CSV table of C-alpha atoms and ligand atoms in Angstrom, one decimal:
chain,number,residue,atom,x,y,z
G,1327,MET,CA,199.7,-38.9,264.8
G,1328,ARG,CA,199.3,-41.6,262.2
G,1329,THR,CA,200.2,-45.2,263.4
G,1330,ILE,CA,201.1,-46.2,259.8
G,1331,ASP,CA,201.7,-44.2,256.7
G,1332,TRP,CA,203.6,-44.1,253.4
G,1333,VAL,CA,206.4,-41.6,253.4
G,1334,ASP,CA,209.2,-41.2,250.7
G,1335,ASP,CA,208.8,-44.7,249.2
G,1336,ALA,CA,208.7,-46.5,252.6
G,1337,ILE,CA,206.2,-47.6,255.2
G,1338,VAL,CA,206.6,-45.5,258.3
G,1339,LEU,CA,205.0,-47.0,261.4
G,1340,VAL,CA,205.0,-46.5,265.2
G,1341,ASP,CA,207.1,-49.2,266.8
G,1342,GLN,CA,204.5,-50.5,269.3
G,1343,THR,CA,207.0,-52.8,271.1
G,1344,ARG,CA,208.7,-49.6,272.5
G,1345,LEU,CA,205.5,-48.1,274.0
G,1346,PRO,CA,204.8,-46.7,276.5
G,1347,GLY,CA,208.4,-45.9,277.2
G,1348,GLU,CA,209.4,-44.4,273.8
G,1349,LEU,CA,207.4,-43.2,270.8
G,1350,THR,CA,209.7,-44.2,267.9
G,1351,TYR,CA,209.0,-45.0,264.3
G,1352,LEU,CA,210.3,-47.7,262.0
G,1353,ARG,CA,211.0,-47.0,258.3
G,1354,ILE,CA,210.3,-50.2,256.4
G,1355,THR,CA,211.5,-50.7,252.8
G,1356,THR,CA,211.3,-54.5,252.3
G,1357,VAL,CA,208.5,-57.1,252.6
G,1358,ALA,CA,210.8,-59.2,254.8
G,1359,ASP,CA,211.2,-56.4,257.3
G,1360,LEU,CA,207.4,-55.8,257.2
G,1361,ILE,CA,206.7,-59.4,258.0
G,1362,ASP,CA,209.1,-59.2,260.9
G,1363,ALA,CA,207.4,-56.1,262.2
G,1364,ILE,CA,204.0,-57.7,262.0
G,1365,GLN,CA,205.1,-60.9,263.7
G,1366,ARG,CA,206.8,-59.0,266.5
G,1367,LEU,CA,203.7,-56.9,266.9
G,1368,ALA,CA,205.6,-53.7,266.2
G,1369,VAL,CA,202.5,-53.1,264.1
G,1370,ARG,CA,199.3,-54.8,265.2
G,1371,GLY,CA,195.5,-54.5,265.4
G,1372,ALA,CA,193.3,-55.7,262.5
G,1373,PRO,CA,192.7,-52.4,260.6
G,1374,ALA,CA,196.3,-51.4,260.9
G,1375,LEU,CA,197.3,-54.8,259.6
G,1376,GLY,CA,195.0,-54.2,256.6
G,1377,VAL,CA,196.9,-51.0,255.7
G,1378,ALA,CA,200.2,-52.7,256.3
G,1379,GLY,CA,199.3,-55.6,254.0
G,1380,ALA,CA,198.2,-53.3,251.2
G,1381,MET,CA,201.3,-51.1,251.6
G,1382,GLY,CA,203.4,-54.2,251.7
G,1383,VAL,CA,202.2,-55.1,248.2
G,1384,ALA,CA,203.3,-51.6,247.0
G,1385,LEU,CA,206.8,-52.5,248.5
G,1386,ALA,CA,206.8,-55.8,246.8
G,1387,ALA,CA,206.1,-54.2,243.5
G,1388,ARG,CA,209.4,-52.3,244.0
G,1389,THR,CA,211.6,-55.1,245.5
G,1390,GLY,CA,210.2,-58.1,243.6
G,1391,GLU,CA,209.6,-60.1,246.8
G,1392,PRO,CA,206.7,-62.5,247.0
G,1393,ILE,CA,203.5,-61.4,248.8
G,1394,ALA,CA,202.2,-64.9,249.9
G,1395,PRO,CA,204.3,-64.9,253.1
G,1396,LEU,CA,203.1,-61.4,254.0
G,1397,ARG,CA,199.4,-62.5,253.5
G,1398,ALA,CA,200.0,-65.3,256.0
G,1399,ALA,CA,202.2,-63.4,258.5
G,1400,ARG,CA,199.4,-63.5,261.1
G,1401,PRO,CA,196.4,-65.8,260.4
G,1402,THR,CA,193.5,-64.6,262.6
G,1403,ALA,CA,192.8,-60.9,261.5
G,1404,VAL,CA,191.1,-61.1,258.1
G,1405,ASN,CA,192.1,-57.5,257.4
G,1406,LEU,CA,195.8,-58.5,256.6
G,1407,ALA,CA,194.9,-60.9,253.8
G,1408,TRP,CA,192.1,-58.5,252.7
G,1409,GLY,CA,194.5,-55.6,252.4
G,1410,VAL,CA,197.1,-57.7,250.5
G,1411,ASP,CA,194.3,-59.0,248.1
G,1412,GLN,CA,192.9,-55.5,247.5
G,1413,ALA,CA,196.3,-54.0,246.6
G,1414,ALA,CA,197.3,-57.0,244.5
G,1415,ALA,CA,194.1,-56.8,242.5
G,1416,ASN,CA,194.8,-53.1,241.6
G,1417,ALA,CA,196.9,-52.0,238.7
G,1418,ASP,CA,198.4,-49.4,241.1
G,1419,PRO,CA,198.9,-51.2,244.4
G,1420,LEU,CA,200.1,-48.0,246.1
G,1421,ALA,CA,197.1,-46.0,245.1
G,1422,ARG,CA,194.8,-48.6,246.6
G,1423,ALA,CA,196.9,-48.8,249.7
G,1424,LEU,CA,196.6,-45.1,250.2
G,1425,GLU,CA,192.9,-45.3,249.7
G,1426,ILE,CA,192.6,-48.0,252.3
G,1427,ARG,CA,194.6,-45.8,254.7
G,1428,ASP,CA,192.2,-42.9,254.1
G,1429,GLU,CA,189.0,-45.1,254.3
G,1430,ASP,CA,190.2,-46.4,257.6
G,1431,LEU,CA,190.2,-42.9,259.2
G,1432,SER,CA,186.7,-42.1,257.9
G,1433,ALA,CA,185.5,-45.6,259.0
G,1434,CYS,CA,186.8,-44.9,262.6
G,1435,LEU,CA,185.0,-41.6,262.8
G,1436,ALA,CA,181.8,-43.2,261.7
G,1437,MET,CA,182.1,-46.1,264.1
G,1438,GLY,CA,182.9,-43.7,266.9
G,1439,ALA,CA,179.8,-41.6,266.4
G,1440,ARG,CA,177.5,-44.6,265.8
G,1441,GLY,CA,178.8,-46.5,268.8
G,1442,ALA,CA,178.5,-43.5,271.1
G,1443,ASP,CA,174.9,-42.9,270.0
G,1444,LEU,CA,174.1,-46.5,270.8
G,1445,LEU,CA,175.6,-46.3,274.2
G,1446,ALA,CA,173.7,-43.1,274.9
G,1447,GLU,CA,170.5,-45.1,274.2
G,1448,HIS,CA,171.6,-47.4,277.0
G,1449,ALA,CA,172.6,-44.5,279.3
G,1450,ALA,CA,176.1,-46.1,279.5
G,1451,THR,CA,178.8,-43.8,280.7
G,1452,ARG,CA,181.2,-46.4,282.3
G,1453,VAL,CA,182.7,-48.9,279.8
G,1454,MET,CA,185.1,-51.8,280.0
G,1455,THR,CA,187.4,-52.8,277.1
G,1456,VAL,CA,190.2,-55.3,276.4
G,1457,CYS,CA,193.4,-55.2,274.4
G,1458,ASN,CA,194.1,-52.1,272.3
G,1459,THR,CA,191.6,-50.9,269.7
G,1460,GLY,CA,192.7,-47.3,269.5
G,1461,GLY,CA,194.6,-45.2,267.0
G,1462,LEU,CA,197.5,-47.6,267.4
G,1463,ALA,CA,195.4,-50.5,266.1
G,1464,THR,CA,194.2,-48.5,263.1
G,1465,VAL,CA,195.6,-45.4,261.3
G,1466,GLU,CA,194.1,-42.9,263.8
G,1467,ARG,CA,191.3,-43.0,266.5
G,1468,GLY,CA,190.4,-46.7,266.5
G,1469,THR,CA,187.3,-48.9,266.8
G,1470,ALA,CA,186.2,-49.6,270.4
G,1471,LEU,CA,188.6,-47.1,271.8
G,1472,GLY,CA,187.5,-44.7,269.1
G,1473,VAL,CA,183.9,-44.9,270.5
G,1474,ILE,CA,185.4,-44.2,274.0
G,1475,GLN,CA,187.2,-41.2,272.6
G,1476,THR,CA,184.0,-39.9,271.0
G,1477,MET,CA,182.2,-40.3,274.4
G,1478,HIS,CA,185.0,-38.4,276.0
G,1479,GLU,CA,184.8,-35.6,273.4
G,1480,ARG,CA,181.1,-35.4,274.0
G,1481,GLY,CA,181.7,-35.1,277.7
G,1482,VAL,CA,179.8,-38.2,278.6
G,1483,LEU,CA,182.5,-40.7,279.5
G,1484,ALA,CA,182.5,-41.3,283.3
G,1485,GLU,CA,185.3,-44.0,283.2
G,1486,ALA,CA,186.9,-46.5,281.0
G,1487,LEU,CA,188.2,-49.7,282.6
G,1488,ALA,CA,191.0,-51.3,280.6
G,1489,LEU,CA,192.1,-54.9,281.0
G,1490,GLU,CA,195.8,-55.2,281.1
G,1491,THR,CA,195.7,-58.0,278.4
G,1492,ARG,CA,198.3,-60.7,279.2
G,1493,PRO,CA,200.5,-61.9,277.8
G,1494,LEU,CA,201.7,-58.9,275.8
G,1495,LEU,CA,199.9,-56.2,277.8
G,1496,GLN,CA,198.4,-54.3,275.0
G,1497,GLY,CA,195.9,-52.9,277.5
G,1498,ALA,CA,198.5,-51.8,280.1
G,1499,ARG,CA,201.1,-50.6,277.6
G,1500,LEU,CA,199.0,-49.2,274.7
G,1501,THR,CA,195.4,-48.5,275.8
G,1502,ALA,CA,196.4,-46.8,279.1
G,1503,TRP,CA,198.9,-44.7,277.1
G,1504,GLU,CA,196.2,-43.6,274.6
G,1505,LEU,CA,193.6,-42.9,277.2
G,1506,ALA,CA,196.1,-40.8,279.2
G,1507,ARG,CA,197.1,-38.9,276.0
G,1508,MET,CA,193.4,-38.1,275.3
G,1509,GLY,CA,192.9,-37.0,279.0
G,1510,ALA,CA,190.1,-39.6,279.4
G,1511,PRO,CA,189.2,-40.9,282.9
G,1512,HIS,CA,190.4,-44.5,283.2
G,1513,ARG,CA,191.7,-47.3,285.4
G,1514,LEU,CA,193.6,-50.4,284.6
G,1515,ILE,CA,192.5,-53.8,285.9
G,1516,VAL,CA,194.0,-57.3,285.7
G,1517,ASP,CA,192.3,-59.5,283.1
G,1518,SER,CA,190.7,-61.9,285.7
G,1519,ALA,CA,189.0,-58.9,287.4
G,1520,GLY,CA,186.8,-58.1,284.4
G,1521,PRO,CA,183.8,-60.5,284.8
G,1522,PHE,CA,183.7,-59.9,288.6
G,1523,LEU,CA,183.8,-56.2,288.3
G,1524,LEU,CA,180.9,-56.4,285.8
G,1525,ALA,CA,179.0,-58.5,288.4
G,1526,ARG,CA,179.6,-55.7,290.9
G,1527,GLY,CA,178.2,-53.1,288.5
G,1528,ALA,CA,181.5,-51.3,287.8
G,1529,ALA,CA,180.7,-50.8,284.1
G,1530,ASP,CA,177.5,-50.1,282.0
G,1531,ALA,CA,178.8,-51.8,278.8
G,1532,VAL,CA,181.7,-53.8,277.3
G,1533,LEU,CA,183.2,-52.6,274.1
G,1534,ILE,CA,185.6,-54.8,272.1
G,1535,GLY,CA,187.2,-54.7,268.6
G,1536,ALA,CA,187.4,-57.7,266.3
G,1537,ASP,CA,189.9,-59.6,264.2
G,1538,ARG,CA,187.4,-61.6,262.2
G,1539,ILE,CA,183.6,-61.7,262.3
G,1540,ALA,CA,182.1,-64.9,260.8
G,1541,ALA,CA,178.9,-64.8,258.7
G,1542,ASN,CA,176.8,-65.8,261.7
G,1543,GLY,CA,178.2,-63.0,263.9
G,1544,ASP,CA,180.7,-65.2,265.9
G,1545,THR,CA,183.6,-62.8,266.6
G,1546,ALA,CA,187.3,-63.5,267.0
G,1547,ASN,CA,189.1,-61.0,269.1
G,1548,LYS,CA,191.9,-60.8,271.7
G,1549,ILE,CA,192.0,-63.6,274.3
G,1550,GLY,CA,189.9,-62.5,277.2
G,1551,SER,CA,187.0,-61.2,275.1
G,1552,TYR,CA,184.9,-64.4,275.6
G,1553,SER,CA,185.2,-64.2,279.4
G,1554,LEU,CA,184.0,-60.6,279.3
G,1555,ALA,CA,181.1,-61.6,277.1
G,1556,LEU,CA,180.1,-64.2,279.6
G,1557,GLY,CA,180.5,-61.7,282.5
G,1558,ALA,CA,178.4,-59.1,280.6
G,1559,CYS,CA,175.7,-61.6,279.8
G,1560,ARG,CA,175.4,-62.6,283.5
G,1561,ALA,CA,175.5,-59.0,284.6
G,1562,GLY,CA,172.9,-57.9,282.0
G,1563,VAL,CA,175.0,-55.2,280.4
G,1564,PRO,CA,175.4,-54.7,276.6
G,1565,PHE,CA,178.4,-56.3,274.9
G,1566,LEU,CA,179.3,-54.5,271.7
G,1567,VAL,CA,181.7,-55.3,269.0
G,1568,ILE,CA,183.0,-52.3,267.1
G,1569,ALA,CA,184.7,-53.1,263.8
G,1570,PRO,CA,184.8,-51.9,260.2
G,1571,GLU,CA,182.9,-53.8,257.5
G,1572,THR,CA,186.3,-55.1,256.3
G,1573,THR,CA,186.5,-57.3,259.4
G,1574,ILE,CA,183.4,-59.2,258.4
G,1575,ASP,CA,184.3,-62.4,256.6
G,1576,LEU,CA,181.2,-63.9,255.0
G,1577,ALA,CA,183.4,-66.7,253.6
G,1578,THR,CA,183.8,-68.0,257.2
G,1579,PRO,CA,180.4,-69.5,258.2
G,1580,THR,CA,180.9,-69.7,262.0
G,1581,GLY,CA,183.6,-69.0,264.6
G,1582,ASP,CA,184.6,-72.7,264.6
G,1583,ALA,CA,186.3,-72.2,261.2
G,1584,ILE,CA,188.4,-69.3,262.4
G,1585,HIS,CA,192.1,-70.1,262.7
G,1586,ILE,CA,193.3,-68.9,266.1
G,1587,GLU,CA,197.0,-68.0,266.2
G,1588,ASP,CA,199.0,-69.7,269.0
G,1589,ARG,CA,202.0,-67.6,269.8
G,1590,GLY,CA,204.0,-70.2,271.6
G,1591,ALA,CA,205.1,-70.7,275.2
G,1592,ALA,CA,207.7,-68.0,275.6
G,1593,GLU,CA,205.2,-65.1,276.0
G,1594,VAL,CA,203.4,-67.1,278.8
G,1595,VAL,CA,206.4,-68.3,280.8
G,1596,SER,CA,207.9,-64.8,281.0
G,1597,LEU,CA,206.7,-61.3,281.6
G,1598,GLY,CA,208.5,-58.2,280.3
G,1599,GLY,CA,211.5,-60.4,279.5
G,1600,VAL,CA,211.6,-61.9,283.0
G,1601,LYS,CA,211.1,-65.6,283.5
G,1602,ILE,CA,208.1,-66.3,285.8
G,1603,ALA,CA,207.7,-70.1,285.4
G,1604,PRO,CA,210.0,-73.0,286.2
G,1605,ASP,CA,212.4,-74.1,283.4
G,1606,GLY,CA,210.7,-76.5,281.0
G,1607,THR,CA,207.1,-75.4,281.7
G,1608,GLN,CA,204.9,-76.0,278.8
G,1609,ALA,CA,202.2,-73.5,277.9
G,1610,LEU,CA,199.2,-72.9,275.6
G,1611,ASN,CA,199.0,-69.4,274.2
G,1612,PRO,CA,196.0,-68.7,272.0
G,1613,ALA,CA,196.3,-65.0,271.0
G,1614,PHE,CA,192.5,-64.7,270.3
G,1615,ASP,CA,189.3,-66.3,271.3
G,1616,VAL,CA,185.8,-66.5,269.7
G,1617,THR,CA,182.8,-65.0,271.3
G,1618,PRO,CA,179.6,-66.7,270.1
G,1619,ALA,CA,177.0,-64.5,268.4
G,1620,ASP,CA,174.4,-65.2,271.1
G,1621,LEU,CA,176.5,-63.4,273.7
G,1622,ILE,CA,176.9,-60.2,271.5
G,1623,THR,CA,174.3,-57.5,271.8
G,1624,ALA,CA,175.3,-55.7,268.6
G,1625,ILE,CA,178.1,-55.2,266.0
G,1626,VAL,CA,178.7,-51.5,265.2
G,1627,THR,CA,180.4,-51.0,261.8
G,1628,ASP,CA,181.2,-47.9,259.8
G,1629,ARG,CA,177.9,-48.4,257.9
G,1630,ARG,CA,175.4,-50.0,260.3
G,1631,VAL,CA,174.4,-51.4,263.6
G,1632,ILE,CA,173.8,-55.2,263.4
G,1633,ARG,CA,171.5,-56.1,266.3
G,1634,LEU,CA,172.5,-59.7,267.0
G,1635,ASP,CA,170.2,-59.6,270.1
G,1636,ARG,CA,167.3,-59.1,267.6
G,1637,GLY,CA,168.3,-62.0,265.4
G,1638,GLU,CA,170.1,-59.9,262.7
G,1639,THR,CA,173.3,-61.4,261.1
G,1640,PRO,CA,176.1,-59.7,259.3
O,1180,LIG,O1,197.4,-59.4,268.9
O,1180,LIG,P1,196.9,-58.0,268.5
O,1180,LIG,O2,197.5,-57.0,269.4
O,1180,LIG,O3,197.1,-57.7,267.1
O,1180,LIG,O4,195.4,-58.1,268.8
O,1180,LIG,C1,194.5,-57.1,268.5
O,1180,LIG,C2,193.1,-57.2,268.8
O,1180,LIG,O5,192.7,-58.3,269.3
O,1180,LIG,C3,192.2,-56.1,268.6
O,1180,LIG,O6,191.2,-56.1,269.5
O,1180,LIG,C4,191.6,-56.2,267.2
O,1180,LIG,O7,192.6,-56.4,266.2
O,1180,LIG,C5,190.8,-55.1,266.8
O,1180,LIG,S1,191.8,-53.6,266.7
O,1180,LIG,C6,190.8,-52.3,266.3
């Protein structure tokens, strides 16, 4: 199953807002509809957004729509702007978009193997993860969840603990769905249980994806990643970031310069469409946080392992 692809002059993508209830696809033929799908999180996850951005430029070449609003549709994941820029700089945007789609799959396979090798060195068989970093966040397989899939295929995964990931529940809705489909042993936990369960020795390592990695290694990822990094540090377990080279943004010196998307109060004051807070409640809703480089053991990319714990930088 491909999360996003180009079929008969259109982008075809899994509508992630309908999972886990229904596996349905959207057929997108305009940049305006693509921006809407990105902002509703029908398509999401940094690498999938990179492919969507590049394919969106191919759509724009047909419809004549501007690409600047697409490039800015979500600000934190660098891959979206990167994908738009890559396709726009190419005489044949569609050809470049299809290349990015294909490179994504090989990158995920490489990250999966390299990450599983590193975890084997740490004798780690029980892992904790947040949000969704699987095939649904890429074209197929995924980054951090791709490592977990490789561990499962190698027969060394004892258990994956997935954080539910409030407010939009990517962990409960998407990661649990993917783990069940691959037949991998897993349990779901509430977000606030993560650091405590690490303190009690429930996992041997934490694996996360990334939306943007600054030049010093500071890493923006789904809100909740930073608490897990603090918990992992205190518990003395490795904290690994799994991301393709395209998520490294050397133009951003440190995490302080990363624009964190705030998605507004509505997602916080309601859950699954049901209001859970009194009328008029104000809320803060940062969709991402930044884990400082000194809390990260290593960044595993499709090309290398960057040992932040040994002073290396991207
Ligand atoms: O808001 P989302 O669901 O797009 O956030 C996604 C994440 O934070 C992922 O961890 C990140 O994009 C890496 S996906 C391989």
